[in-house]
Amino acid sequence: MADVVPVTVRLPERVWGRLATVAENEGTTVPELIADAIKGRVAPLMEQSAPASKVTKARVVELVAAGIDDGAISRDLNLTRRQVAEIRRRAGLRANKTKGNN
């Protein structure tokens, strides 16, 4: 198991009771349930803020050159629109129009 940092969390008794019931039904513990909830909420944010790899940057440039708009690229590559726009701008490319806005 990875390093564990002990954290004290104060919860109303009724919330703890609900979490205990869910944890029991899922065959896990309340701390594991809370950790999983945090991971599910925070992991996507961490991925979005991570720098794009060279392969990802090359793929963004390739898709922009193919006429795909930033929104579609961000969805396809699981990036934020801001990340796509930044990669595109640094590559000296202009944004493509979104379909339907021509």
XYZ file of C-alpha atoms in Angstrom:
102
model
C 0.000 0.000 0.000
C 1.190 3.542 -0.740
C 2.235 5.824 2.077
C -0.741 6.827 4.188
C -1.089 10.154 5.944
C -3.457 10.109 8.914
C -6.132 12.798 8.641
C -8.811 13.702 11.148
C -12.192 14.463 9.630
C -15.131 15.647 11.691
C -18.492 14.498 10.358
C -21.991 14.776 11.777
C -23.066 11.463 13.287
C -25.846 10.956 10.741
C -23.375 11.452 7.853
C -20.995 8.936 9.424
C -23.913 6.528 9.765
C -24.804 6.881 6.096
C -21.193 6.411 5.059
C -20.909 3.329 7.281
C -23.998 1.837 5.647
C -22.685 2.502 2.132
C -19.253 1.154 3.055
C -20.764 -2.006 4.507
C -22.912 -2.536 1.405
C -19.841 -2.035 -0.806
C -17.631 -4.308 1.286
C -15.196 -1.556 2.181
C -14.420 0.805 5.056
C -15.480 4.402 5.601
C -11.882 5.692 5.223
C -11.509 3.765 1.944
C -14.877 5.067 0.765
C -13.855 8.663 1.534
C -10.459 8.187 -0.138
C -12.129 6.759 -3.265
C -14.559 9.686 -3.366
C -11.690 12.153 -3.115
C -9.699 10.337 -5.804
C -12.722 10.371 -8.109
C -13.178 14.084 -7.554
C -9.536 15.192 -7.546
C -7.873 12.856 -10.071
C -9.527 14.460 -13.116
C -8.416 17.895 -11.894
C -4.859 16.671 -11.466
C -4.866 15.175 -14.958
C -6.139 18.431 -16.444
C -3.416 20.462 -14.802
C -0.597 18.092 -15.749
C 1.634 19.273 -18.597
C 0.817 17.695 -21.938
C 3.293 15.124 -23.224
C 5.156 15.561 -26.496
C 2.918 12.904 -28.048
C -0.209 14.745 -26.878
C 1.122 18.043 -28.215
C 1.869 16.432 -31.568
C -1.627 14.947 -31.674
C -3.207 18.354 -30.905
C -1.214 19.942 -33.741
C -2.225 17.108 -36.055
C -5.928 17.493 -35.212
C -5.853 21.288 -35.552
C -4.186 20.900 -38.952
C -6.970 18.468 -39.890
C -9.563 21.188 -39.184
C -10.852 19.957 -35.817
C -11.933 22.660 -33.339
C -10.467 23.071 -29.844
C -13.590 21.779 -28.064
C -13.640 18.531 -30.024
C -9.906 18.065 -29.526
C -10.211 18.635 -25.785
C -12.950 16.014 -25.532
C -11.079 13.501 -27.696
C -7.787 13.850 -25.801
C -9.243 14.446 -22.325
C -7.633 17.884 -22.057
C -9.086 21.235 -21.098
C -9.876 23.688 -23.883
C -7.270 25.969 -22.337
C -4.583 23.278 -22.687
C -5.539 22.696 -26.334
C -5.540 26.430 -27.087
C -2.147 26.887 -25.424
C -0.590 24.024 -27.399
C -2.158 25.327 -30.620
C -0.952 28.905 -30.034
C 2.589 27.777 -29.204
C 2.600 25.822 -32.462
C 1.615 29.030 -34.292
C -1.788 27.695 -35.370
C -5.092 29.545 -35.440
C -8.282 28.118 -33.969
C -10.650 26.279 -36.270
C -14.278 27.331 -36.315
C -16.728 25.104 -34.484
C -19.054 23.277 -36.865
C -22.306 25.153 -37.186
C -20.643 28.556 -36.627
C -19.210 28.949 -40.133
